[in-house]
């Protein structure tokens, strides 16, 4: 972790070009596209134990590297280069896509590269990153600061590769150069990300000094959703440990680089040169001295300056966060309809509809416009959707819903006998300012006990333009039954301008 004396305002950089020496090539980013249904949540897999023995073996290697290269692993030395090669070779051998990212601006002259590793699989638009700075200070080998974080993140990555869980979301690992000189390597990486790539990173977890010999249990931004994920591990496994906010480390490690570009962060730390309070001694043991008496000193060595207990818990907390947020058995699709072909939907199934125009049909819709888009001519996928009168006509109201209610019902669908069953659909309801709350779009499920409304979007006396949205509804209560989906829309407030559409309907089980 960088000292207070090295703190400076984070640079506001133009997006810089990224120099990459790759082997093998990094995963290509998925192209953007139309709005898609949100993935259905699936139960996370149980997190494995992160081997303390293996993490300590990495620390021994970093100590050996320092011993062979002038006693330190500063970012612009041979000791850092050897550290990079050690991490890089381990990750490549484990099957990661790994790049050495040269820091071409903002870093100390001669600083070595960042190491970025992607594990294949998972949703490329939902990325969780785990990182640590790989460099140390000139005064010593930098074992707690920060071989402890680097070794933990490395073993986390290798455990992921060894266990090969099903991936719901994508996972990336970062090992940062030149942190001790001002967070320069991570800052370069974060500022080099195109805006579309930044938005894909849903969380970054930082590990800096995670084995302090007089250490505490600190979580960065503990009240955030990411911080609460880490806290849940400690609360479940060590009741009464009560981790605290990492006040000492705020703004002093690589998570700050990600915060500066709008990426949510958390992480684990065990403390640096601040003093443990008497209240913390009562909770965690130790003394009221420095958390790490060898902070940025020559005595930051392995094994003398490492707490096995704190280090072990840090690794397992990291695994808990990764497995909670990124792994699990993907939901299985039971039934779906993109409306590109006829699958047996029935319009006016009860024979009670009253609408005279704008009745539901499957087809290729035309745009209509009245104070903004009303009927969407662009579907979520393919050419067709379910739409209330697909034609446009000479005026926006020629084929909209008029006269009351229109309905359409799916073919029979047999649901699984167990599991979490969800129905999802893309939908829109558009109307003019002459509409009212009597107008609506409604999705219902027809089951053995009758018909249950899952969702209603009511109209209002205001202009609402067409825009695709996604709805997901739990229908597990009807497990094992033969059900049908009923979609209803209405212009029930007089001669209002009302349009509706539905596309890409899906039922999944997990």
Short mmCIF file of C-alpha atoms in Angstrom, two decimals:
data_model
loop_
_atom_site.label_atom_id
_atom_site.label_comp_id
_atom_site.label_asym_id
_atom_site.label_seq_id
_atom_site.Cartn_x
_atom_site.Cartn_y
_atom_site.Cartn_z
CA UNK A 1 0.00 0.00 0.00
CA UNK A 2 1.37 3.41 -0.87
CA UNK A 3 2.31 5.71 2.03
CA UNK A 4 0.47 8.93 2.85
CA UNK A 5 3.47 10.89 1.61
CA UNK A 6 2.97 9.47 -1.87
CA UNK A 7 -0.71 10.40 -2.09
CA UNK A 8 -1.69 12.77 -4.87
CA UNK A 9 -4.81 13.64 -6.77
CA UNK A 10 -5.77 10.99 -9.29
CA UNK A 11 -4.95 12.08 -12.81
CA UNK A 12 -7.71 12.94 -15.22
CA UNK A 13 -6.45 11.21 -18.33
CA UNK A 14 -7.71 10.97 -21.86
CA UNK A 15 -8.31 7.37 -22.79
CA UNK A 16 -4.87 6.09 -23.60
CA UNK A 17 -3.90 3.41 -26.07
CA UNK A 18 -3.21 0.07 -24.42
CA UNK A 19 0.05 -1.69 -25.34
CA UNK A 20 -0.50 -5.40 -24.93
CA UNK A 21 1.94 -8.27 -25.29
CA UNK A 22 -0.45 -11.19 -25.32
CA UNK A 23 -0.23 -14.97 -25.03
CA UNK A 24 -2.81 -16.23 -25.73
CA UNK A 25 -5.10 -13.48 -26.99
CA UNK A 26 -7.57 -11.93 -24.56
CA UNK A 27 -11.27 -12.62 -25.01
CA UNK A 28 -12.96 -10.30 -27.47
CA UNK A 29 -15.68 -8.05 -26.08
CA UNK A 30 -19.22 -8.96 -26.98
CA UNK A 31 -20.83 -6.42 -29.32
CA UNK A 32 -23.67 -4.28 -28.04
CA UNK A 33 -27.19 -4.82 -29.25
CA UNK A 34 -30.84 -4.51 -28.48
CA UNK A 35 -32.16 -4.74 -24.95
CA UNK A 36 -32.12 -8.34 -23.75
CA UNK A 37 -33.85 -10.10 -20.86
CA UNK A 38 -31.94 -9.97 -17.61
CA UNK A 39 -30.35 -13.31 -16.67
CA UNK A 40 -32.35 -15.31 -14.18
CA UNK A 41 -30.55 -15.67 -10.86
CA UNK A 42 -29.23 -19.13 -10.08
CA UNK A 43 -27.93 -20.49 -6.82
CA UNK A 44 -24.21 -19.87 -6.39
CA UNK A 45 -21.92 -22.85 -6.02
CA UNK A 46 -20.21 -23.44 -2.68
CA UNK A 47 -16.84 -21.69 -2.50
CA UNK A 48 -13.79 -23.94 -2.18
CA UNK A 49 -11.04 -23.53 0.39
CA UNK A 50 -8.11 -21.43 -0.80
CA UNK A 51 -5.06 -23.44 0.21
CA UNK A 52 -2.96 -21.58 2.78
CA UNK A 53 -0.07 -23.90 1.94
CA UNK A 54 -0.23 -22.88 -1.72
CA UNK A 55 -0.48 -19.17 -0.95
CA UNK A 56 2.56 -19.44 1.33
CA UNK A 57 4.45 -21.22 -1.45
CA UNK A 58 3.85 -18.16 -3.65
CA UNK A 59 5.14 -15.90 -0.86
CA UNK A 60 8.30 -18.02 -0.61
CA UNK A 61 8.83 -17.58 -4.34
CA UNK A 62 8.44 -13.81 -4.07
CA UNK A 63 10.96 -13.83 -1.21
CA UNK A 64 13.35 -15.88 -3.34
CA UNK A 65 12.92 -13.44 -6.22
CA UNK A 66 13.75 -10.50 -3.97
CA UNK A 67 16.78 -12.30 -2.55
CA UNK A 68 18.11 -12.90 -6.05
CA UNK A 69 17.50 -9.34 -7.25
CA UNK A 70 18.95 -6.84 -4.81
CA UNK A 71 16.54 -7.53 -1.96
CA UNK A 72 13.40 -5.90 -3.38
CA UNK A 73 10.71 -6.05 -6.06
CA UNK A 74 10.26 -2.34 -6.88
CA UNK A 75 8.32 -1.77 -10.11
CA UNK A 76 11.32 -0.70 -12.23
CA UNK A 77 13.72 -3.44 -11.14
CA UNK A 78 14.66 -6.96 -12.14
CA UNK A 79 12.88 -8.18 -9.02
CA UNK A 80 9.59 -6.86 -10.36
CA UNK A 81 10.23 -8.36 -13.81
CA UNK A 82 10.83 -11.75 -12.22
CA UNK A 83 7.62 -11.37 -10.17
CA UNK A 84 5.68 -10.61 -13.36
CA UNK A 85 7.10 -13.66 -15.09
CA UNK A 86 6.27 -15.91 -12.13
CA UNK A 87 2.61 -14.81 -12.07
CA UNK A 88 2.28 -14.76 -15.87
CA UNK A 89 3.69 -18.26 -16.33
CA UNK A 90 1.44 -19.72 -13.62
CA UNK A 91 -1.68 -18.19 -15.16
CA UNK A 92 -0.87 -19.18 -18.75
CA UNK A 93 -0.18 -22.76 -17.64
CA UNK A 94 -3.56 -22.85 -15.87
CA UNK A 95 -5.47 -21.91 -19.03
CA UNK A 96 -6.07 -18.18 -18.61
CA UNK A 97 -5.94 -15.64 -21.40
CA UNK A 98 -3.14 -13.43 -20.10
CA UNK A 99 -1.66 -10.12 -21.23
CA UNK A 100 1.26 -8.07 -20.06
CA UNK A 101 -0.04 -4.51 -20.32
CA UNK A 102 2.75 -1.97 -20.67
CA UNK A 103 2.10 1.25 -18.75
CA UNK A 104 2.84 3.78 -21.47
CA UNK A 105 1.93 6.91 -19.53
CA UNK A 106 1.91 8.02 -15.92
CA UNK A 107 4.20 5.29 -14.56
CA UNK A 108 7.71 5.55 -13.15
CA UNK A 109 10.40 5.38 -15.82
CA UNK A 110 11.24 1.76 -16.51
CA UNK A 111 8.24 0.36 -14.61
CA UNK A 112 7.24 -3.13 -15.65
CA UNK A 113 3.80 -4.13 -16.94
CA UNK A 114 0.48 -4.94 -15.39
CA UNK A 115 -0.61 -8.56 -15.71
CA UNK A 116 -4.26 -9.05 -16.73
CA UNK A 117 -5.81 -12.53 -16.83
CA UNK A 118 -9.28 -13.55 -18.01
CA UNK A 119 -10.91 -16.87 -17.21
CA UNK A 120 -13.07 -18.06 -20.14
CA UNK A 121 -16.83 -18.18 -19.82
CA UNK A 122 -19.53 -16.27 -18.05
CA UNK A 123 -21.53 -13.26 -19.20
CA UNK A 124 -19.04 -10.93 -20.90
CA UNK A 125 -21.25 -7.97 -20.05
CA UNK A 126 -21.05 -8.73 -16.31
CA UNK A 127 -17.43 -8.80 -15.17
CA UNK A 128 -16.03 -9.09 -11.65
CA UNK A 129 -12.36 -8.25 -11.12
CA UNK A 130 -10.00 -9.31 -8.35
CA UNK A 131 -6.66 -7.56 -8.07
CA UNK A 132 -3.56 -6.69 -6.06
CA UNK A 133 -0.42 -4.67 -6.63
CA UNK A 134 2.56 -6.80 -7.52
CA UNK A 135 5.31 -4.28 -6.83
CA UNK A 136 7.06 -3.48 -3.53
CA UNK A 137 9.18 -0.68 -2.13
CA UNK A 138 12.97 -0.40 -2.40
CA UNK A 139 13.46 -0.96 1.36
CA UNK A 140 12.71 -4.68 1.33
CA UNK A 141 11.13 -7.69 -0.39
CA UNK A 142 7.55 -6.48 0.17
CA UNK A 143 6.07 -9.72 1.45
CA UNK A 144 3.05 -8.49 3.40
CA UNK A 145 3.00 -5.38 1.19
CA UNK A 146 2.06 -6.80 -1.16
CA UNK A 147 3.14 -10.34 -1.97
CA UNK A 148 0.37 -11.33 0.46
CA UNK A 149 -2.30 -9.76 -1.75
CA UNK A 150 -0.67 -10.92 -4.99
CA UNK A 151 -0.23 -14.47 -3.70
CA UNK A 152 -3.83 -14.57 -2.52
CA UNK A 153 -5.22 -13.36 -5.84
CA UNK A 154 -2.93 -15.72 -7.77
CA UNK A 155 -4.04 -18.75 -5.75
CA UNK A 156 -7.69 -17.62 -6.09
CA UNK A 157 -7.23 -17.65 -9.87
CA UNK A 158 -5.48 -21.02 -9.87
CA UNK A 159 -8.22 -22.52 -7.68
CA UNK A 160 -10.83 -21.27 -10.14
CA UNK A 161 -8.91 -22.92 -12.98
CA UNK A 162 -8.52 -26.19 -11.07
CA UNK A 163 -12.17 -26.49 -10.04
CA UNK A 164 -13.69 -25.19 -13.31
CA UNK A 165 -17.12 -24.24 -11.93
CA UNK A 166 -20.02 -23.24 -14.15
CA UNK A 167 -19.64 -19.53 -14.79
CA UNK A 168 -22.61 -17.20 -14.71
CA UNK A 169 -20.48 -14.06 -14.96
CA UNK A 170 -17.03 -13.31 -16.29
CA UNK A 171 -14.02 -13.07 -13.97
CA UNK A 172 -10.80 -11.12 -14.54
CA UNK A 173 -7.66 -10.81 -12.40
CA UNK A 174 -5.26 -7.87 -12.28
CA UNK A 175 -1.71 -7.59 -10.89
CA UNK A 176 -0.69 -3.94 -10.84
CA UNK A 177 2.63 -2.27 -11.41
CA UNK A 178 3.91 0.94 -9.76
CA UNK A 179 1.30 1.10 -6.99
CA UNK A 180 3.87 2.24 -4.46
CA UNK A 181 4.71 5.24 -6.63
CA UNK A 182 1.11 6.47 -6.80
CA UNK A 183 -1.33 3.76 -7.97
CA UNK A 184 0.07 4.32 -11.45
CA UNK A 185 -0.42 0.88 -13.02
CA UNK A 186 -4.06 0.43 -12.01
CA UNK A 187 -4.77 4.05 -12.88
CA UNK A 188 -3.40 3.48 -16.37
CA UNK A 189 -5.53 0.36 -16.79
CA UNK A 190 -8.74 1.99 -15.52
CA UNK A 191 -8.30 5.13 -17.59
CA UNK A 192 -7.43 3.12 -20.71
CA UNK A 193 -10.73 1.22 -20.62
CA UNK A 194 -13.23 2.37 -23.26
CA UNK A 195 -16.49 3.53 -21.69
CA UNK A 196 -18.34 0.43 -22.92
CA UNK A 197 -15.79 -1.84 -21.21
CA UNK A 198 -15.96 0.12 -17.95
CA UNK A 199 -19.70 -0.40 -17.74
CA UNK A 200 -19.23 -4.17 -18.03
CA UNK A 201 -17.13 -4.28 -14.84
CA UNK A 202 -19.71 -4.59 -12.07
CA UNK A 203 -17.21 -4.79 -9.23
CA UNK A 204 -13.49 -4.72 -8.42
CA UNK A 205 -12.13 -6.39 -5.26
CA UNK A 206 -8.72 -5.22 -4.01
CA UNK A 207 -6.31 -7.19 -1.79
CA UNK A 208 -3.51 -5.12 -0.24
CA UNK A 209 -1.64 -6.20 2.91
CA UNK A 210 -3.87 -9.11 3.87
CA UNK A 211 -1.58 -10.88 6.38
CA UNK A 212 -0.36 -8.23 8.87
CA UNK A 213 1.18 -9.84 11.97
CA UNK A 214 -0.73 -7.55 14.36
CA UNK A 215 -3.52 -7.28 11.85
CA UNK A 216 -7.19 -6.53 11.93
CA UNK A 217 -10.07 -7.46 9.68
CA UNK A 218 -10.92 -4.57 7.40
CA UNK A 219 -13.23 -4.33 4.38
CA UNK A 220 -13.15 -1.48 1.90
CA UNK A 221 -16.55 0.24 1.61
CA UNK A 222 -18.07 -2.28 3.94
CA UNK A 223 -21.62 -0.91 3.60
CA UNK A 224 -21.67 -1.32 -0.20
CA UNK A 225 -23.22 -4.39 -1.79
CA UNK A 226 -19.75 -5.69 -2.65
CA UNK A 227 -18.53 -5.01 0.88
CA UNK A 228 -21.53 -6.77 2.35
CA UNK A 229 -20.70 -9.84 0.26
CA UNK A 230 -17.26 -10.03 1.89
CA UNK A 231 -18.70 -9.29 5.33
CA UNK A 232 -21.16 -12.16 4.90
CA UNK A 233 -18.23 -14.59 4.77
CA UNK A 234 -16.77 -13.38 8.06
CA UNK A 235 -20.17 -13.17 9.76
CA UNK A 236 -21.08 -16.72 8.78
CA UNK A 237 -17.76 -18.31 9.65
CA UNK A 238 -16.44 -16.19 12.53
CA UNK A 239 -19.35 -14.74 14.53
CA UNK A 240 -18.21 -11.85 16.68
CA UNK A 241 -15.18 -11.04 14.52
CA UNK A 242 -17.07 -7.97 13.24
CA UNK A 243 -14.89 -6.62 10.40
CA UNK A 244 -14.60 -2.84 10.20
CA UNK A 245 -14.37 -0.21 7.49
CA UNK A 246 -10.84 0.16 6.07
CA UNK A 247 -10.43 3.80 7.07
CA UNK A 248 -6.63 3.74 7.04
CA UNK A 249 -6.49 2.43 3.47
CA UNK A 250 -9.08 4.75 1.91
CA UNK A 251 -7.68 6.18 -1.32
CA UNK A 252 -4.29 4.55 -0.78
CA UNK A 253 -4.56 1.43 -2.94
CA UNK A 254 -5.64 0.36 -6.40
CA UNK A 255 -9.37 0.31 -5.71
CA UNK A 256 -9.19 4.13 -5.82
CA UNK A 257 -8.28 3.97 -9.53
CA UNK A 258 -11.47 2.06 -10.26
CA UNK A 259 -13.63 4.28 -8.08
CA UNK A 260 -12.36 7.29 -10.01
CA UNK A 261 -13.87 5.97 -13.24
CA UNK A 262 -17.18 4.96 -11.68
CA UNK A 263 -16.56 1.25 -11.03
CA UNK A 264 -17.83 -0.09 -7.71
CA UNK A 265 -15.16 -1.54 -5.42
CA UNK A 266 -14.46 -3.32 -2.17
CA UNK A 267 -11.66 -5.50 -0.86
CA UNK A 268 -9.84 -6.90 2.13
CA UNK A 269 -6.97 -5.48 4.19
CA UNK A 270 -5.32 -6.24 7.53
CA UNK A 271 -3.81 -2.84 8.30
CA UNK A 272 -0.54 -0.98 7.76
CA UNK A 273 1.19 1.55 10.03
CA UNK A 274 -1.80 2.73 12.08
CA UNK A 275 -2.17 1.48 15.64
CA UNK A 276 -4.64 -1.18 16.69
CA UNK A 277 -7.11 0.17 19.24
CA UNK A 278 -7.80 -1.45 22.57
CA UNK A 279 -11.30 -2.32 21.37
CA UNK A 280 -9.82 -4.07 18.34
CA UNK A 281 -7.36 -5.94 20.56
CA UNK A 282 -10.32 -7.18 22.57
CA UNK A 283 -11.99 -8.49 19.39
CA UNK A 284 -9.03 -9.68 17.37
CA UNK A 285 -6.12 -10.18 19.77
CA UNK A 286 -2.66 -8.71 19.38
CA UNK A 287 -1.37 -5.46 20.88
CA UNK A 288 -2.08 -1.74 20.58
CA UNK A 289 0.95 -1.25 18.31
CA UNK A 290 1.16 -0.98 14.52
CA UNK A 291 -0.92 -3.43 12.49
CA UNK A 292 2.27 -4.17 10.52
CA UNK A 293 5.44 -3.26 12.45
CA UNK A 294 7.47 -3.88 9.27
CA UNK A 295 5.44 -1.64 6.97
CA UNK A 296 7.71 -0.45 4.12
CA UNK A 297 10.77 -1.77 5.95
CA UNK A 298 13.51 -4.32 5.32
CA UNK A 299 11.91 -6.69 7.84
CA UNK A 300 8.85 -7.21 5.59
CA UNK A 301 10.03 -10.75 4.87
CA UNK A 302 8.69 -14.28 4.59
CA UNK A 303 7.83 -16.01 6.84
CA UNK A 304 8.50 -13.63 9.73
CA UNK A 305 6.09 -10.87 8.68
CA UNK A 306 3.06 -13.00 7.83
CA UNK A 307 0.08 -13.99 9.97
CA UNK A 308 -1.11 -17.37 8.72
CA UNK A 309 -4.52 -16.93 10.35
CA UNK A 310 -5.28 -13.54 8.79
CA UNK A 311 -3.89 -14.64 5.42
CA UNK A 312 -5.98 -17.82 5.37
CA UNK A 313 -9.19 -15.97 6.14
CA UNK A 314 -8.45 -13.32 3.52
CA UNK A 315 -8.14 -15.94 0.79
CA UNK A 316 -11.33 -17.70 1.75
CA UNK A 317 -13.22 -14.39 1.88
CA UNK A 318 -12.03 -13.70 -1.67
CA UNK A 319 -13.24 -17.12 -2.81
CA UNK A 320 -16.61 -16.55 -1.16
CA UNK A 321 -17.06 -13.28 -3.08
CA UNK A 322 -16.02 -14.79 -6.41
CA UNK A 323 -18.14 -17.93 -6.11
CA UNK A 324 -21.14 -15.93 -4.81
CA UNK A 325 -21.12 -13.37 -7.60
CA UNK A 326 -19.77 -15.23 -10.61
CA UNK A 327 -20.50 -18.96 -10.43
CA UNK A 328 -23.52 -21.20 -10.39
CA UNK A 329 -25.52 -23.50 -12.59
CA UNK A 330 -27.07 -21.45 -15.38
CA UNK A 331 -30.83 -21.57 -15.61
CA UNK A 332 -32.24 -24.09 -18.10
CA UNK A 333 -34.70 -22.87 -20.71
CA UNK A 334 -37.96 -24.83 -20.46
CA UNK A 335 -39.83 -22.99 -23.22
CA UNK A 336 -39.33 -19.85 -25.28
CA UNK A 337 -40.86 -17.98 -28.20
CA UNK A 338 -39.22 -15.27 -30.30
CA UNK A 339 -42.30 -15.11 -32.59
CA UNK A 340 -40.31 -15.72 -35.74
CA UNK A 341 -42.58 -18.68 -36.50
CA UNK A 342 -46.16 -19.50 -35.52
CA UNK A 343 -46.23 -21.62 -32.36
CA UNK A 344 -49.93 -21.71 -31.58
CA UNK A 345 -50.86 -18.47 -29.83
CA UNK A 346 -54.64 -17.88 -29.91
CA UNK A 347 -56.13 -14.39 -30.21
CA UNK A 348 -59.36 -13.67 -28.28
CA UNK A 349 -59.24 -17.13 -26.66
CA UNK A 350 -62.36 -16.62 -24.53
CA UNK A 351 -64.36 -14.90 -27.26
CA UNK A 352 -64.99 -11.89 -25.04
CA UNK A 353 -62.64 -9.27 -26.49
CA UNK A 354 -64.18 -5.91 -27.36
CA UNK A 355 -61.41 -4.09 -29.25
CA UNK A 356 -62.37 -3.12 -32.80
CA UNK A 357 -58.85 -2.29 -34.04
CA UNK A 358 -55.34 -2.94 -32.81
CA UNK A 359 -55.96 -6.53 -31.82
CA UNK A 360 -53.00 -8.73 -30.97
CA UNK A 361 -51.17 -10.38 -33.86
CA UNK A 362 -47.78 -11.87 -34.63
CA UNK A 363 -45.92 -9.94 -37.32
CA UNK A 364 -43.30 -7.45 -38.46
CA UNK A 365 -44.37 -4.15 -36.86
CA UNK A 366 -44.18 -0.69 -38.41
CA UNK A 367 -43.09 2.44 -36.55
CA UNK A 368 -45.76 4.93 -35.58
CA UNK A 369 -45.09 8.39 -34.20
CA UNK A 370 -47.26 10.84 -32.31
CA UNK A 371 -45.31 13.16 -30.01
CA UNK A 372 -42.65 10.44 -30.08
CA UNK A 373 -42.48 6.77 -31.03
CA UNK A 374 -45.57 4.82 -30.09
CA UNK A 375 -45.50 1.48 -31.92
CA UNK A 376 -41.95 0.16 -32.09
CA UNK A 377 -40.83 -0.99 -35.50
CA UNK A 378 -37.71 -2.58 -34.00
CA UNK A 379 -38.12 -5.90 -32.24
CA UNK A 380 -35.89 -7.34 -29.53
CA UNK A 381 -34.73 -10.12 -31.85
CA UNK A 382 -35.55 -11.15 -35.39
CA UNK A 383 -38.28 -9.48 -37.43
CA UNK A 384 -41.51 -10.35 -35.61
CA UNK A 385 -43.11 -9.78 -32.25
CA UNK A 386 -46.57 -9.80 -30.73
CA UNK A 387 -48.03 -6.38 -31.46
CA UNK A 388 -51.38 -4.62 -31.23
CA UNK A 389 -51.98 -4.05 -34.94
CA UNK A 390 -48.70 -4.27 -36.83
CA UNK A 391 -49.51 -1.72 -39.56
CA UNK A 392 -48.88 2.02 -39.34
CA UNK A 393 -51.58 3.55 -41.54
CA UNK A 394 -51.79 7.17 -42.59
CA UNK A 395 -52.07 8.36 -38.98
CA UNK A 396 -50.65 6.99 -35.72
CA UNK A 397 -54.10 6.08 -34.46
CA UNK A 398 -55.28 4.13 -37.50
CA UNK A 399 -54.30 0.69 -36.15
CA UNK A 400 -53.85 1.29 -32.43
CA UNK A 401 -56.13 -0.37 -29.87
CA UNK A 402 -59.65 1.05 -29.98
CA UNK A 403 -62.88 -0.03 -28.41
CA UNK A 404 -61.71 -1.96 -25.34
CA UNK A 405 -59.80 -5.18 -24.62
CA UNK A 406 -57.66 -7.43 -26.83
CA UNK A 407 -56.06 -10.67 -25.61
CA UNK A 408 -53.84 -13.47 -26.86
CA UNK A 409 -52.93 -16.78 -25.20
CA UNK A 410 -49.95 -19.10 -25.61
CA UNK A 411 -50.10 -22.81 -26.33
CA UNK A 412 -50.03 -25.15 -23.33
CA UNK A 413 -46.66 -25.37 -21.58
CA UNK A 414 -45.80 -28.16 -19.14
CA UNK A 415 -43.71 -26.82 -16.26
CA UNK A 416 -41.03 -28.84 -14.45
CA UNK A 417 -42.09 -30.52 -11.23
CA UNK A 418 -39.52 -28.67 -9.10
CA UNK A 419 -36.97 -25.89 -9.05
CA UNK A 420 -37.16 -22.12 -9.29
CA UNK A 421 -39.29 -21.41 -12.37
CA UNK A 422 -39.33 -17.95 -13.90
CA UNK A 423 -41.25 -16.41 -16.77
CA UNK A 424 -39.59 -13.47 -18.51
CA UNK A 425 -40.69 -11.28 -21.39
CA UNK A 426 -39.77 -8.07 -23.15
CA UNK A 427 -42.68 -5.65 -23.30
CA UNK A 428 -43.76 -2.07 -23.89
CA UNK A 429 -46.90 0.00 -23.43
CA UNK A 430 -47.11 3.33 -25.23
CA UNK A 431 -49.89 5.91 -25.15
CA UNK A 432 -50.72 9.53 -25.73
CA UNK A 433 -51.65 12.11 -23.13
CA UNK A 434 -55.32 11.31 -23.78
CA UNK A 435 -54.89 7.90 -22.05
CA UNK A 436 -55.86 7.07 -18.47
CA UNK A 437 -55.26 4.44 -15.78
CA UNK A 438 -58.09 2.40 -17.32
CA UNK A 439 -55.74 1.56 -20.22
CA UNK A 440 -53.20 -1.21 -19.58
CA UNK A 441 -50.90 -4.03 -20.61
CA UNK A 442 -51.23 -7.18 -18.50
CA UNK A 443 -49.43 -10.53 -18.29
CA UNK A 444 -51.21 -13.43 -16.57
CA UNK A 445 -50.67 -17.13 -16.07
CA UNK A 446 -53.55 -19.57 -16.73
CA UNK A 447 -53.20 -22.60 -14.46
CA UNK A 448 -55.28 -25.40 -12.99
CA UNK A 449 -56.78 -23.13 -10.34
CA UNK A 450 -57.74 -20.26 -12.65
CA UNK A 451 -55.94 -17.18 -13.98
CA UNK A 452 -53.43 -15.17 -11.92
CA UNK A 453 -52.20 -11.72 -12.92
CA UNK A 454 -48.40 -11.50 -12.80
CA UNK A 455 -47.92 -7.94 -14.01
CA UNK A 456 -49.95 -4.88 -15.02
CA UNK A 457 -48.62 -1.67 -16.53
CA UNK A 458 -51.37 0.92 -16.31
CA UNK A 459 -51.72 3.92 -18.57
CA UNK A 460 -51.85 7.53 -17.42
CA UNK A 461 -52.94 10.94 -18.68
CA UNK A 462 -49.46 11.68 -19.99
CA UNK A 463 -47.40 10.91 -23.06
CA UNK A 464 -45.50 7.59 -22.87
CA UNK A 465 -43.28 6.59 -25.77
CA UNK A 466 -42.60 3.00 -26.74
CA UNK A 467 -39.45 1.51 -25.16
CA UNK A 468 -38.62 -2.15 -24.58
CA UNK A 469 -38.44 -3.23 -20.95
CA UNK A 470 -37.91 -6.64 -19.33
CA UNK A 471 -40.14 -8.34 -16.79
CA UNK A 472 -39.36 -11.51 -14.83
CA UNK A 473 -41.94 -13.28 -12.68
CA UNK A 474 -41.62 -16.33 -10.44
CA UNK A 475 -44.15 -19.02 -11.37
CA UNK A 476 -42.77 -21.82 -9.20
CA UNK A 477 -46.17 -22.14 -7.51
CA UNK A 478 -47.42 -23.86 -10.66
CA UNK A 479 -44.62 -26.45 -10.87
CA UNK A 480 -45.71 -29.65 -12.58
CA UNK A 481 -48.80 -28.08 -14.15
CA UNK A 482 -49.76 -27.41 -17.75
CA UNK A 483 -50.07 -23.63 -18.00
CA UNK A 484 -50.65 -20.94 -20.61
CA UNK A 485 -49.49 -17.34 -20.80
CA UNK A 486 -52.23 -14.74 -21.31
CA UNK A 487 -51.35 -11.26 -22.58
CA UNK A 488 -54.03 -8.59 -22.50
CA UNK A 489 -54.07 -4.93 -23.49
CA UNK A 490 -56.83 -2.36 -23.40
CA UNK A 491 -57.90 1.07 -24.56
CA UNK A 492 -60.67 1.34 -22.02
CA UNK A 493 -60.83 5.09 -21.52
CA UNK A 494 -62.38 6.19 -24.82
CA UNK A 495 -60.57 7.13 -27.99
CA UNK A 496 -57.03 7.04 -26.56
CA UNK A 497 -53.86 6.32 -28.52
CA UNK A 498 -52.60 3.02 -27.04
CA UNK A 499 -50.01 0.59 -28.47
CA UNK A 500 -48.36 -2.47 -26.93
CA UNK A 501 -45.84 -5.14 -27.84
CA UNK A 502 -44.32 -8.33 -26.43
CA UNK A 503 -41.22 -10.21 -27.62
CA UNK A 504 -38.81 -12.98 -26.59
CA UNK A 505 -40.91 -14.77 -23.97
CA UNK A 506 -39.04 -17.40 -21.98
CA UNK A 507 -39.59 -19.83 -19.11
CA UNK A 508 -36.51 -21.08 -17.25
CA UNK A 509 -35.83 -23.34 -14.28
CA UNK A 510 -32.84 -23.29 -11.94
#
